[in-house]
XYZ file of C-alpha atoms in Angstrom:
478
model
C 0.000 0.000 0.000
C 0.981 3.618 -0.487
C 0.475 5.430 2.792
C 0.477 9.122 3.668
C 2.009 9.768 7.099
C 1.439 13.160 8.697
C 3.273 14.106 11.888
C 6.270 12.125 10.618
C 8.711 14.098 12.794
C 6.555 13.775 15.920
C 6.684 11.293 18.784
C 4.170 8.809 17.326
C 5.064 9.288 13.684
C 8.744 8.482 14.158
C 7.788 5.184 15.796
C 5.106 4.221 13.321
C 7.223 4.876 10.216
C 9.707 1.972 10.573
C 6.845 -0.426 11.347
C 5.033 0.529 8.147
C 8.237 0.219 6.117
C 9.009 -3.198 7.639
C 5.584 -4.369 6.486
C 6.525 -3.494 2.912
C 4.429 -0.363 2.488
C 5.526 2.711 0.580
C 5.276 5.716 2.893
C 4.895 9.370 1.904
C 6.023 11.469 4.879
C 4.608 14.967 5.277
C 7.030 17.402 6.930
C 7.255 21.171 7.200
C 11.040 21.136 6.894
C 12.945 18.361 5.133
C 16.164 19.384 6.854
C 14.677 18.403 10.223
C 13.893 14.901 9.001
C 16.754 12.392 8.853
C 15.899 9.694 6.300
C 19.327 8.025 6.210
C 18.251 5.056 8.346
C 15.257 4.140 6.174
C 14.922 2.253 2.894
C 14.936 5.012 0.289
C 13.030 3.033 -2.347
C 10.022 2.790 0.012
C 10.151 6.361 1.271
C 9.011 9.658 -0.190
C 9.195 12.980 1.658
C 7.004 15.961 0.768
C 7.377 19.409 2.294
C 4.117 21.153 3.151
C 2.178 22.974 5.851
C -1.409 21.950 6.593
C -2.190 25.523 7.614
C -1.293 26.619 4.051
C -3.686 24.920 1.589
C -1.654 25.909 -1.464
C 1.220 23.672 -0.276
C -0.946 20.534 -0.088
C -0.715 19.833 -3.815
C 2.511 18.041 -2.899
C 0.374 15.150 -1.604
C 0.255 12.409 -4.296
C -3.132 11.479 -5.709
C -2.500 7.726 -5.711
C -2.366 7.122 -1.950
C -4.316 4.200 -0.460
C -4.432 5.220 3.212
C -3.430 8.139 5.418
C -2.549 8.690 9.078
C -3.522 11.963 10.728
C -1.147 12.431 13.675
C -1.090 16.223 13.912
C -1.664 17.879 17.282
C -1.059 21.433 18.483
C -1.220 20.840 22.232
C 2.107 22.597 22.812
C 1.319 25.565 20.609
C 1.926 28.929 22.211
C -1.132 30.980 23.095
C -4.770 29.953 23.325
C -5.473 29.453 19.628
C -4.478 25.802 19.260
C -8.141 24.802 18.824
C -8.449 27.038 15.785
C -5.099 25.810 14.421
C -6.173 22.179 14.754
C -9.529 22.954 13.138
C -7.960 24.629 10.079
C -5.311 21.922 9.727
C -7.926 19.139 9.788
C -10.178 20.928 7.304
C -7.333 21.481 4.862
C -6.207 17.846 5.217
C -9.740 16.536 4.613
C -10.341 18.793 1.620
C -7.093 17.763 -0.065
C -7.643 14.041 0.580
C -11.047 14.237 -1.089
C -9.109 14.872 -4.294
C -7.014 11.696 -3.924
C -7.670 7.947 -4.214
C -7.409 7.398 -0.436
C -9.651 4.635 0.945
C -8.969 4.926 4.686
C -7.890 7.672 7.094
C -6.640 6.680 10.553
C -6.771 9.318 13.282
C -5.238 9.154 16.762
C -7.315 11.274 19.123
C -8.080 11.424 22.823
C -10.627 9.585 24.959
C -13.750 11.746 25.343
C -16.092 10.013 27.781
C -16.881 13.056 29.929
C -19.537 15.728 29.393
C -17.128 18.416 30.606
C -14.082 18.078 28.375
C -10.866 20.027 28.665
C -10.042 22.424 25.844
C -7.476 19.916 24.582
C -9.851 16.939 24.519
C -12.634 19.069 23.047
C -10.289 20.034 20.218
C -9.400 16.376 19.569
C -13.110 15.534 19.280
C -13.651 18.494 16.933
C -10.860 17.228 14.667
C -12.431 13.775 14.655
C -15.752 15.238 13.513
C -14.059 17.308 10.792
C -12.147 14.345 9.379
C -15.305 12.292 8.799
C -16.085 12.274 5.080
C -18.123 10.186 2.612
C -15.056 10.200 0.335
C -13.140 7.726 2.506
C -13.508 5.550 5.594
C -12.366 7.039 8.913
C -10.952 4.852 11.677
C -10.504 6.717 14.963
C -8.370 5.467 17.837
C -8.753 7.365 21.105
C -5.946 7.094 23.625
C -5.271 8.542 27.061
C -1.876 8.655 28.759
C 0.818 7.118 26.537
C 3.758 5.523 28.376
C 7.032 5.048 26.538
C 10.622 6.230 26.461
C 10.619 9.868 25.436
C 6.852 10.397 25.784
C 5.711 13.567 27.542
C 3.792 11.544 30.141
C 6.737 9.257 30.889
C 9.239 12.122 31.198
C 6.936 14.221 33.398
C 6.211 11.319 35.750
C 9.907 10.466 35.796
C 10.850 14.039 36.726
C 8.285 14.173 39.525
C 9.160 10.800 41.031
C 12.937 11.008 40.773
C 13.254 14.622 41.960
C 10.647 14.877 44.731
C 10.769 12.496 47.734
C 7.680 14.296 49.071
C 5.085 15.765 46.715
C 2.503 18.361 47.683
C 0.139 17.718 44.822
C -3.242 18.974 43.582
C -6.423 16.962 44.037
C -6.546 15.996 40.359
C -3.989 13.308 41.211
C -7.029 11.265 42.261
C -8.498 11.407 38.729
C -8.721 8.017 37.022
C -7.066 7.275 33.700
C -6.124 4.229 31.615
C -2.474 4.448 30.524
C -1.316 2.572 27.446
C 2.184 1.478 26.406
C 3.561 3.133 23.272
C 4.205 -0.328 21.804
C 0.475 -1.103 22.020
C -0.405 2.269 20.447
C 1.784 1.470 17.437
C 0.293 -2.036 17.221
C -3.220 -0.590 17.130
C -2.296 2.084 14.566
C -0.636 -0.396 12.219
C -3.182 -3.146 12.941
C -6.272 -1.272 11.743
C -4.629 -0.359 8.453
C -6.688 -1.872 5.628
C -9.005 -3.742 8.014
C -12.444 -3.069 6.528
C -14.215 -4.148 9.721
C -12.688 -1.074 11.424
C -13.837 1.378 8.733
C -15.982 4.273 9.995
C -15.616 3.117 13.585
C -14.202 4.657 16.748
C -12.272 2.721 19.389
C -10.912 3.712 22.787
C -7.490 2.159 23.325
C -5.850 1.714 26.726
C -3.834 -0.675 28.813
C -5.278 -3.375 31.082
C -5.365 -1.174 34.228
C -7.427 1.799 35.342
C -5.277 3.905 37.684
C -5.352 7.303 39.331
C -2.462 9.654 38.588
C -1.415 9.175 42.199
C -1.246 5.407 41.695
C 0.755 5.921 38.502
C 3.342 7.997 40.365
C 3.615 5.511 43.242
C 3.873 2.486 40.931
C 6.570 4.307 38.954
C 8.453 4.891 42.214
C 8.058 1.212 43.120
C 9.533 0.114 39.780
C 12.481 2.476 40.378
C 12.914 1.234 43.985
C 12.169 4.697 45.371
C 10.084 5.526 48.432
C 7.820 8.494 47.773
C 5.152 10.302 49.777
C 2.309 12.173 48.081
C 0.116 14.652 49.932
C -2.844 15.987 47.979
C -4.295 19.394 48.803
C -7.633 20.823 47.613
C -6.471 24.432 47.370
C -4.056 24.243 44.438
C -5.575 26.157 41.518
C -5.067 25.085 37.876
C -2.625 27.975 37.450
C -0.574 26.897 40.471
C -0.725 23.283 39.300
C 0.590 24.335 35.888
C 3.473 26.255 37.454
C 4.191 23.268 39.688
C 4.528 20.967 36.662
C 6.430 23.576 34.664
C 9.150 24.214 37.247
C 9.622 20.629 38.443
C 9.500 18.864 35.079
C 10.863 19.409 31.586
C 7.513 20.389 30.088
C 6.792 23.792 28.564
C 4.351 26.061 30.384
C 1.754 25.886 27.613
C 1.883 22.094 27.613
C 1.668 22.094 31.429
C -1.514 24.201 31.269
C -3.126 21.860 28.751
C -2.052 18.765 30.672
C -3.443 20.066 33.963
C -6.772 20.906 32.339
C -6.906 17.425 30.801
C -5.860 15.673 34.009
C -8.938 17.007 35.762
C -11.068 14.943 33.356
C -11.442 11.191 33.794
C -10.296 9.248 30.710
C -11.268 5.583 30.902
C -11.870 3.410 27.851
C -15.311 2.290 26.739
C -15.082 -1.457 26.238
C -14.460 -2.869 22.767
C -12.916 -5.975 21.236
C -10.268 -4.306 19.078
C -7.345 -5.834 20.996
C -8.798 -9.306 20.434
C -9.607 -8.585 16.785
C -6.011 -7.512 16.150
C -4.533 -10.109 18.563
C -2.751 -7.472 20.651
C -1.521 -8.369 24.130
C -2.091 -5.319 26.337
C 0.973 -4.353 28.376
C 0.536 -3.570 32.113
C 1.667 -0.142 33.320
C 4.609 -1.421 35.379
C 5.941 -3.451 32.452
C 5.560 -0.431 30.157
C 7.760 1.576 32.549
C 10.432 -1.143 32.609
C 10.383 -1.379 28.823
C 10.794 2.382 28.565
C 13.812 2.369 30.861
C 15.337 -0.490 28.890
C 15.229 1.735 25.802
C 16.691 4.673 27.717
C 19.556 2.608 29.132
C 20.306 1.006 25.748
C 20.333 4.409 24.004
C 17.481 3.253 21.752
C 14.954 6.065 22.258
C 13.449 6.398 18.776
C 11.595 9.642 19.403
C 10.951 12.211 22.093
C 8.017 14.509 22.803
C 10.436 17.421 22.341
C 11.124 16.419 18.705
C 8.156 18.367 17.407
C 8.557 21.304 19.784
C 10.452 24.341 18.640
C 10.422 28.101 18.616
C 8.169 30.089 16.285
C 11.206 31.042 14.226
C 12.032 27.410 13.587
C 8.502 26.856 12.324
C 9.579 28.669 9.180
C 12.257 26.047 8.552
C 15.829 25.264 9.515
C 17.065 26.509 6.143
C 16.264 30.071 7.228
C 18.629 29.785 10.200
C 21.363 27.461 9.028
C 23.340 30.318 7.473
C 24.723 32.006 10.571
C 24.515 35.804 10.130
C 27.527 38.062 10.386
C 26.194 41.610 9.988
C 25.099 43.303 13.222
C 26.185 40.352 15.361
C 28.403 39.811 18.383
C 30.711 36.802 18.304
C 32.875 34.842 20.685
C 35.347 32.943 18.497
C 37.917 30.489 19.826
C 40.120 27.835 18.251
C 42.388 25.066 19.492
C 44.802 22.640 17.905
C 43.398 19.126 17.499
C 45.554 16.028 17.928
C 42.951 13.254 18.210
C 40.159 14.276 15.819
C 37.860 11.342 16.581
C 38.113 11.939 20.323
C 37.174 15.602 19.853
C 34.216 14.745 17.611
C 32.961 12.208 20.145
C 33.113 14.828 22.888
C 31.298 17.400 20.761
C 28.619 14.855 19.828
C 28.119 14.054 23.537
C 27.667 17.638 24.732
C 24.679 18.608 26.874
C 22.190 16.347 28.614
C 23.798 14.127 31.253
C 27.297 14.967 29.976
C 26.786 18.673 30.565
C 28.689 21.503 28.890
C 32.164 20.503 30.089
C 32.828 23.712 32.000
C 30.845 25.880 34.405
C 27.888 23.505 34.420
C 26.376 25.243 37.438
C 26.244 28.472 35.429
C 24.468 26.689 32.593
C 21.997 25.362 35.171
C 21.435 28.851 36.562
C 20.813 30.115 33.021
C 18.358 27.285 32.500
C 16.536 28.122 35.736
C 16.318 31.804 34.784
C 14.953 30.749 31.413
C 12.232 28.749 33.173
C 11.332 31.793 35.284
C 10.504 33.800 32.170
C 8.608 30.995 30.430
C 11.447 29.375 28.485
C 12.288 25.712 27.956
C 15.137 25.524 30.497
C 17.789 22.801 30.505
C 15.569 19.874 31.456
C 14.717 18.736 27.922
C 18.087 17.005 27.797
C 18.707 14.873 24.716
C 17.435 11.560 23.309
C 20.816 9.862 23.058
C 24.065 10.452 24.899
C 26.128 9.956 21.742
C 23.966 10.523 18.641
C 22.695 13.860 17.302
C 20.581 14.568 14.232
C 19.174 17.772 12.782
C 15.928 18.753 14.479
C 16.801 17.192 17.856
C 16.373 19.215 21.016
C 19.511 19.533 23.123
C 18.783 21.191 26.490
C 17.706 24.707 25.531
C 19.207 24.433 22.044
C 17.872 22.971 18.806
C 20.201 21.087 16.452
C 20.244 22.794 13.058
C 23.052 20.801 11.471
C 24.995 17.739 12.562
C 27.396 15.918 10.263
C 30.351 14.003 11.668
C 31.872 13.508 8.238
C 31.873 17.249 7.671
C 32.959 17.673 11.306
C 30.341 20.333 11.981
C 27.657 20.802 14.648
C 25.416 23.881 14.643
C 22.962 24.707 17.434
C 20.274 27.382 17.672
C 19.115 28.765 21.027
C 15.483 28.221 22.014
C 15.904 29.922 25.382
C 14.258 33.284 25.989
C 16.629 35.947 24.628
C 16.523 39.588 23.514
C 17.835 38.367 20.161
C 18.985 35.141 18.497
C 21.965 32.905 19.289
C 23.926 30.184 17.516
C 26.682 27.904 18.800
C 28.905 26.163 16.255
C 31.666 23.571 16.484
C 33.699 22.855 13.362
C 36.983 21.080 12.724
C 39.016 22.320 9.749
C 42.446 20.852 9.183
C 43.960 20.340 12.622
C 41.952 23.091 14.285
C 38.676 23.095 16.234
C 36.696 26.302 15.755
C 34.095 27.168 18.385
C 31.914 30.176 17.556
C 29.100 31.657 19.636
C 27.064 34.169 17.607
C 24.464 36.554 19.022
C 22.256 38.791 16.913
C 20.783 41.353 19.362
C 17.272 42.725 19.223
C 17.388 46.419 20.002
C 19.104 48.108 22.943
C 18.164 45.371 25.405
C 19.904 42.782 23.245
C 23.127 44.767 23.259
C 22.951 45.351 27.012
C 22.363 41.615 27.498
C 25.501 40.720 25.528
C 27.723 43.206 27.333
C 26.357 42.160 30.740
C 27.356 38.555 30.033
C 30.791 39.293 28.559
C 32.647 38.450 31.827
C 30.896 35.066 31.959
C 31.538 34.345 28.277
C 35.224 34.975 28.836
C 35.679 31.911 30.989
C 32.639 29.745 30.079
C 33.470 29.510 26.372
C 37.217 29.377 26.999
C 36.756 26.639 29.588
C 34.432 24.692 27.309
C 36.798 24.527 24.333
C 39.744 23.767 26.645
C 37.859 20.807 28.145
C 36.694 19.532 24.758
C 40.248 19.505 23.403
C 41.757 18.128 26.598
C 43.829 15.022 25.980
C 42.101 11.807 27.046
C 43.505 10.129 30.111
C 45.814 7.290 29.158
C 44.804 3.828 30.254
C 47.318 1.287 31.433
């Protein structure tokens, strides 16, 4: 089959793609920026990539007419501001209208469980998208999921942050809300399993794991799996705003995502019974096992996708190509170079920067900068990185976004997604026997210039210390 895959750079899409390819399908991936999508690990004769934006109908002509099925995996839950409902509505309408002009037989949509009369804004938007996608031109199969548990998922990382950082939690009363978590492996099995199954056409299914748990129980079971003793005290006085700030400062989530999560967590999401798991012969994975499986992937450096993959600044929404040429006019630069003796060792150190490794010098200052970024609504340092050793364009790396990463060309280029009165790039490049490290800042107005000059004393030893540590000779082993 020829399949259209939207959300190909997102958490679900990146996991579904290799499964579809392994089953012999030809997959047309829809992306907004080809440079953020690494196709090198996939079979090129089965893969086609089209660049488009579902909010811009004139770009949708890139979708081939001869597709057999399509996956709609687009969500705007992390979008800045309060207009994500309208964005999701327009995106779904444009998708539906374009697909009516193709040969598509089935559309598969992953939405959210909506079994409450009082839905959160997020769940209400998911239901609206589901209604929009219904069309007599093709069959719609809707899968509704709640909390998804897997390495790199927003739910997994938030729960992990809470449990591993807080021995005692003063938590809001919504921790007693019931939900039905599902392992990411089961989600992918359901998504791939309904493909081409005519008995699932024009039907809606709730999908969840075998247990109904409160959020409190999820946290405590997570702690039990990690051999941690945790105490949770729920209080009735924590407002949604305070709850959102609580999640935002303790975990790696963005504030906008925290707001939407809190509003959704106040709504019970439990599956209506159906026989889809039996029809597709899927063995539902218990919550505790899903956690262990996720940690196995983390420890083996096999995290295929992260919830931060699809998150980026508004500037990046226009495409990496607009930022990959580092400006020179009107910019401040900190340029340093060092002689390189062991090129491979230096490249390995550069490719390991950030996350658990840190920034090699003055890590506490980087952490302070990350905390200050959180205070003003930025992403902070807690996003980390998917892998300790691998980097690809489009990855998040603490409060940076990877614009370019090529070990053969010996070049790594990062773009700052922290809150700044301007724009910042950080580049590492080896030419000949020399490592060049360049920090570039393009200020925005007077405040941008004052910001740069205020930080000059810190740059003097942070950037010097960083390049010195990167080029430091490895300790000899005897």
